[in-house]
Amino acid sequence: MGSNSLHVLKGINFSVEEGELVAIMGSSGSGKSTLLNILGMLDVLDEGSYTLDGVPIKNLNETKAAQYRNKFLGFVFQSFNLINYKSAMENVALPLYYQKVGRKERQEKALKYLEQVGLREWADHLPSELSGGQKQRVAIARAMAAEPKVLLADEPTGALDSTTSYEVMDLIQKINDAGNTILIVTHEPDIADMCKRIVHLKDGVIVEDKKITQVRASQYV
Amino acid sequence: MLNRDRWREILEVLTTNWFRTVLTAFGVFWGILILIILLAAGKGLENGIRANFGSIATNTVFMWSQSTSMEYKGLPKGRRFNFKLEDVTAIRREVGNLRFVSPRNQLGGFNGANNVVRGIKTGAFNVYGDYPDIINQDPMSITSGRFINHLDIDEKRKVAIIGEGVRSSLYEMGEEVVGTYIKIQGVNFTVIGTYKKNSNNGNAEEAQKEIYVPFTSFAQAFNQGDNVGWMAITAKDGSSITQLKEQVFEVVRENRKIHPQDLRAIGHFDLYEEFSRVVSLFGAMRWIAYFVGILVLLSGVIGVSNIMLIVVKERTKEIGIRRALGEDPWSIRLQILMESVFLTIISGMAGISFGALVIYLINYVLDANGPVEMFANPSVSLGVVLIALLILIISGLLAGFIPAQSAIKVRPIEALRAE
Ligand SMILES: Nc1ncnc2c1ncn2[C@@H]1O[C@H](COP(=O)(O)OP(=O)(O)OP(=O)(O)O)[C@@H](O)[C@H]1O
Ligand SMILES: [Mg+2]
């Protein structure tokens, strides 16, 4: 990454238990995305160690990393990152395709997850034909399709209005209720309050890490 | 590996920008077209030249006597000599692997005086005294009657086979030829047949103006004794006359008391050697065709590689997403390689097909307008098409290799950040 290196994260010591729903907060540039990307194996750490499900993640070759991303991790991005020439269903089916699941089973599962996010009727639509909230729900369905243990969401509600944000959070809470571990990067305090734990970052260090009582999003929907 | 999703994606990628795809494809199309047409043209030239050699047995050497250039066994240098019939038997006896040894005597020649008379018509023709075997060494088609046979030789019959050219100068149109008499240098011969030679080379005209008579009757009629003017010697298939000819010369030198080192006493023309030289020229031409064709193709391939790089660049974000979702890097590489190979093969096949069409049209025009000198039936074999396909697949892989690598090289997070 260029010749002059920049220390974004400086000594972070933190662990997440199975089934947690963690919000990562902090001002812009504090290193939230960087942390999440390292946890998601999209970026690599220079120093220190990272253990995922008991496996030390260090110097993995790209093939191994791809397998972990596929089986353990699901991503939701602020900008949705759907593949725009594939229909909603095909987008959701992608992680299964990479697992070499058969075509028929793939479609069935994809429809099942679209159903869960309430977009079954939109299965054949291209992303360009969906609203922002719908896109994000497709992205969540896609992240869940491979049944990952951990869901990583970088500002999943960043591009959505508050009503739609709550819909998305409702979905995320339900997924968490089902036992998945979820980490969400967010700027919005009301979104953070819907998690079970809030981690505050500032200039690459954790300044606060507290458990909270979860606010259910369903009451706003 | 080649499932429906892959195909859909390949088509998706290649059809998003039709104009660009077609332009890229054109480079490969053009390269393979030039390769095919050059190879076909080379083949056409080869066929033409082979036809020029006609159906003459190419494993043949012609030899004639000249004068000696060295003293030997008390005989002076500059001595004129003749081959004898016993040389023919000696060659047959002592040199193995020969198929035909045909002695020949000859009268007349180019621009000679009139030597043949029929009634009030006269003409100047080559008259050969030959053995029946000669028809295998210098094939001709008998258009009426028959050729010389062994009975003619044994009984020294005064019979003659005349070329179509001789017939047209000595006979009226449609006149019956077989059974008539012609006078060759004052000696009467019965015409027993006519022939036509089918080589299409420049002296085709000349080749029809010859008269064949039995060797023995020729010798008797024109006082040749047992002299032999020249010989046509053909080796058996599988052995080369070029290697055997020295043995033949040795036998003759020995018999004719010629110094073993006297190379000038016997003149010869080695058809096989000439033929091999031409054949090796064809080989060289083929190499040039491959060289030029592949160079042109290479520029097409570089074009494909370039476009694939751009495609990869445009799809950086998509590739990032796919990697974030856990697609195996090999699967991504494979996808890009397949796109590149697919594009190369499709455009290459178009080039091959178009080349075949051009070749077909050339053949059509050639057929319609009659034969052209030194050029006949240009064509490419199935083998060449398969080689071309192989070249295409390899070049498609090469063209895709760098782009495929560059798709994987960036870290997923960088790819995702791309716009
Ligand atoms: N590609 C990059 N090259 C160089 N520096 C980068 C790059 N990406 C991020 N950074 C730096 O890393 C630091 C942390 O960035 P990061 O994206 O993690 O912040 P963030 O907390 O997610 O901010 P935001 O809330 O704006 O998304 C920033 O100071 C930024 O300048
Ligand atoms: Mg960020």
mmCIF file with all atom_site columns, C-alpha atoms in Angstrom, chain A residues 1 37 41-44 62-63 65-67 69-70 73 75 77 79 81-83 85-87 90-91 94-95 97-98 100 103 106 142-143, chain B residues 1 3-6 8-9 12-13 315 317-318 320-331 333 335 408 411-414 416-417 419:
data_model
loop_
_atom_site.group_PDB
_atom_site.id
_atom_site.type_symbol
_atom_site.label_atom_id
_atom_site.label_alt_id
_atom_site.label_comp_id
_atom_site.label_asym_id
_atom_site.label_entity_id
_atom_site.label_seq_id
_atom_site.pdbx_PDB_ins_code
_atom_site.Cartn_x
_atom_site.Cartn_y
_atom_site.Cartn_z
_atom_site.occupancy
_atom_site.B_iso_or_equiv
_atom_site.pdbx_formal_charge
_atom_site.auth_seq_id
_atom_site.auth_comp_id
_atom_site.auth_asym_id
_atom_site.auth_atom_id
_atom_site.pdbx_PDB_model_num
ATOM 1  C CA . MET A 1 1   ? 0.000   0.000   0.000   1.00 0.00 ? 1   MET A CA 1
ATOM 2  C CA . ASN A 1 37  ? -11.941 -5.907  6.781   1.00 0.00 ? 37  ASN A CA 1
ATOM 3  C CA . MET A 1 41  ? -9.993  -11.506 5.696   1.00 0.00 ? 41  MET A CA 1
ATOM 4  C CA . LEU A 1 42  ? -10.357 -8.919  2.974   1.00 0.00 ? 42  LEU A CA 1
ATOM 5  C CA . ASP A 1 43  ? -7.341  -7.114  4.335   1.00 0.00 ? 43  ASP A CA 1
ATOM 6  C CA . VAL A 1 44  ? -4.303  -8.409  6.171   1.00 0.00 ? 44  VAL A CA 1
ATOM 7  C CA . GLU A 1 62  ? -5.663  -16.989 -1.452  1.00 0.00 ? 62  GLU A CA 1
ATOM 8  C CA . THR A 1 63  ? -7.410  -20.317 -2.078  1.00 0.00 ? 63  THR A CA 1
ATOM 9  C CA . ALA A 1 65  ? -8.737  -17.520 2.404   1.00 0.00 ? 65  ALA A CA 1
ATOM 10 C CA . ALA A 1 66  ? -11.479 -17.841 -0.206  1.00 0.00 ? 66  ALA A CA 1
ATOM 11 C CA . GLN A 1 67  ? -12.717 -20.999 1.504   1.00 0.00 ? 67  GLN A CA 1
ATOM 12 C CA . ARG A 1 69  ? -14.692 -16.233 3.400   1.00 0.00 ? 69  ARG A CA 1
ATOM 13 C CA . ASN A 1 70  ? -17.128 -18.561 1.748   1.00 0.00 ? 70  ASN A CA 1
ATOM 14 C CA . LEU A 1 73  ? -18.007 -15.133 6.763   1.00 0.00 ? 73  LEU A CA 1
ATOM 15 C CA . PHE A 1 75  ? -20.427 -9.543  4.171   1.00 0.00 ? 75  PHE A CA 1
ATOM 16 C CA . PHE A 1 77  ? -21.529 -3.423  2.513   1.00 0.00 ? 77  PHE A CA 1
ATOM 17 C CA . SER A 1 79  ? -22.859 0.312   -1.078  1.00 0.00 ? 79  SER A CA 1
ATOM 18 C CA . ASN A 1 81  ? -22.101 -4.467  -3.871  1.00 0.00 ? 81  ASN A CA 1
ATOM 19 C CA . LEU A 1 82  ? -24.596 -6.525  -5.791  1.00 0.00 ? 82  LEU A CA 1
ATOM 20 C CA . ILE A 1 83  ? -23.508 -7.776  -9.212  1.00 0.00 ? 83  ILE A CA 1
ATOM 21 C CA . TYR A 1 85  ? -26.061 -7.992  -14.412 1.00 0.00 ? 85  TYR A CA 1
ATOM 22 C CA . LYS A 1 86  ? -27.342 -10.814 -12.229 1.00 0.00 ? 86  LYS A CA 1
ATOM 23 C CA . SER A 1 87  ? -30.880 -11.032 -10.881 1.00 0.00 ? 87  SER A CA 1
ATOM 24 C CA . GLU A 1 90  ? -28.610 -15.161 -8.838  1.00 0.00 ? 90  GLU A CA 1
ATOM 25 C CA . ASN A 1 91  ? -26.872 -12.711 -6.551  1.00 0.00 ? 91  ASN A CA 1
ATOM 26 C CA . LEU A 1 94  ? -23.525 -16.811 -5.748  1.00 0.00 ? 94  LEU A CA 1
ATOM 27 C CA . PRO A 1 95  ? -21.868 -18.014 -2.502  1.00 0.00 ? 95  PRO A CA 1
ATOM 28 C CA . TYR A 1 97  ? -22.289 -21.512 -6.581  1.00 0.00 ? 97  TYR A CA 1
ATOM 29 C CA . TYR A 1 98  ? -18.785 -20.995 -5.260  1.00 0.00 ? 98  TYR A CA 1
ATOM 30 C CA . LYS A 1 100 ? -20.281 -25.976 -6.025  1.00 0.00 ? 100 LYS A CA 1
ATOM 31 C CA . ARG A 1 103 ? -28.080 -25.458 -9.742  1.00 0.00 ? 103 ARG A CA 1
ATOM 32 C CA . ARG A 1 106 ? -28.927 -23.252 -5.237  1.00 0.00 ? 106 ARG A CA 1
ATOM 33 C CA . ARG A 1 142 ? -26.733 -13.219 -0.061  1.00 0.00 ? 142 ARG A CA 1
ATOM 34 C CA . ALA A 1 143 ? -24.525 -12.930 3.021   1.00 0.00 ? 143 ALA A CA 1
ATOM 35 C CA . MET B 2 1   ? -15.950 -26.497 -15.400 1.00 0.00 ? 1   MET B CA 1
ATOM 36 C CA . ASN B 2 3   ? -21.396 -25.244 -16.936 1.00 0.00 ? 3   ASN B CA 1
ATOM 37 C CA . ARG B 2 4   ? -24.225 -23.018 -18.002 1.00 0.00 ? 4   ARG B CA 1
ATOM 38 C CA . ASP B 2 5   ? -23.290 -20.203 -15.628 1.00 0.00 ? 5   ASP B CA 1
ATOM 39 C CA . ARG B 2 6   ? -19.812 -19.965 -17.074 1.00 0.00 ? 6   ARG B CA 1
ATOM 40 C CA . ARG B 2 8   ? -23.668 -17.153 -19.660 1.00 0.00 ? 8   ARG B CA 1
ATOM 41 C CA . GLU B 2 9   ? -20.998 -15.085 -18.040 1.00 0.00 ? 9   GLU B CA 1
ATOM 42 C CA . GLU B 2 12  ? -22.391 -11.538 -20.941 1.00 0.00 ? 12  GLU B CA 1
ATOM 43 C CA . VAL B 2 13  ? -18.900 -10.121 -20.861 1.00 0.00 ? 13  VAL B CA 1
ATOM 44 C CA . ARG B 2 315 ? -14.647 -5.657  -13.603 1.00 0.00 ? 315 ARG B CA 1
ATOM 45 C CA . LYS B 2 317 ? -15.010 -4.305  -8.356  1.00 0.00 ? 317 LYS B CA 1
ATOM 46 C CA . GLU B 2 318 ? -17.082 -7.276  -9.446  1.00 0.00 ? 318 GLU B CA 1
ATOM 47 C CA . GLY B 2 320 ? -13.574 -8.022  -5.569  1.00 0.00 ? 320 GLY B CA 1
ATOM 48 C CA . ILE B 2 321 ? -17.185 -8.805  -4.651  1.00 0.00 ? 321 ILE B CA 1
ATOM 49 C CA . ARG B 2 322 ? -16.823 -12.358 -5.906  1.00 0.00 ? 322 ARG B CA 1
ATOM 50 C CA . ARG B 2 323 ? -13.693 -12.856 -3.888  1.00 0.00 ? 323 ARG B CA 1
ATOM 51 C CA . ALA B 2 324 ? -15.381 -11.411 -0.810  1.00 0.00 ? 324 ALA B CA 1
ATOM 52 C CA . LEU B 2 325 ? -18.121 -13.985 -1.324  1.00 0.00 ? 325 LEU B CA 1
ATOM 53 C CA . GLY B 2 326 ? -15.434 -16.649 -1.385  1.00 0.00 ? 326 GLY B CA 1
ATOM 54 C CA . GLU B 2 327 ? -14.931 -17.573 -5.023  1.00 0.00 ? 327 GLU B CA 1
ATOM 55 C CA . ASP B 2 328 ? -11.816 -19.643 -5.523  1.00 0.00 ? 328 ASP B CA 1
ATOM 56 C CA . PRO B 2 329 ? -9.083  -17.609 -7.249  1.00 0.00 ? 329 PRO B CA 1
ATOM 57 C CA . TRP B 2 330 ? -8.617  -20.465 -9.711  1.00 0.00 ? 330 TRP B CA 1
ATOM 58 C CA . SER B 2 331 ? -12.220 -20.192 -10.673 1.00 0.00 ? 331 SER B CA 1
ATOM 59 C CA . ARG B 2 333 ? -8.563  -17.221 -13.452 1.00 0.00 ? 333 ARG B CA 1
ATOM 60 C CA . GLN B 2 335 ? -13.207 -17.604 -16.149 1.00 0.00 ? 335 GLN B CA 1
ATOM 61 C CA . ILE B 2 408 ? -6.062  -12.074 -8.668  1.00 0.00 ? 408 ILE B CA 1
ATOM 62 C CA . ARG B 2 411 ? -6.126  -7.633  -2.592  1.00 0.00 ? 411 ARG B CA 1
ATOM 63 C CA . PRO B 2 412 ? -9.889  -8.085  -2.361  1.00 0.00 ? 412 PRO B CA 1
ATOM 64 C CA . ILE B 2 413 ? -10.244 -4.920  -0.348  1.00 0.00 ? 413 ILE B CA 1
ATOM 65 C CA . GLU B 2 414 ? -8.498  -2.854  -3.023  1.00 0.00 ? 414 GLU B CA 1
ATOM 66 C CA . LEU B 2 416 ? -13.809 -3.560  -3.649  1.00 0.00 ? 416 LEU B CA 1
ATOM 67 C CA . ARG B 2 417 ? -12.739 0.041   -3.320  1.00 0.00 ? 417 ARG B CA 1
ATOM 68 C CA . GLU B 2 419 ? -15.175 2.299   -8.885  1.00 0.00 ? 419 GLU B CA 1
#
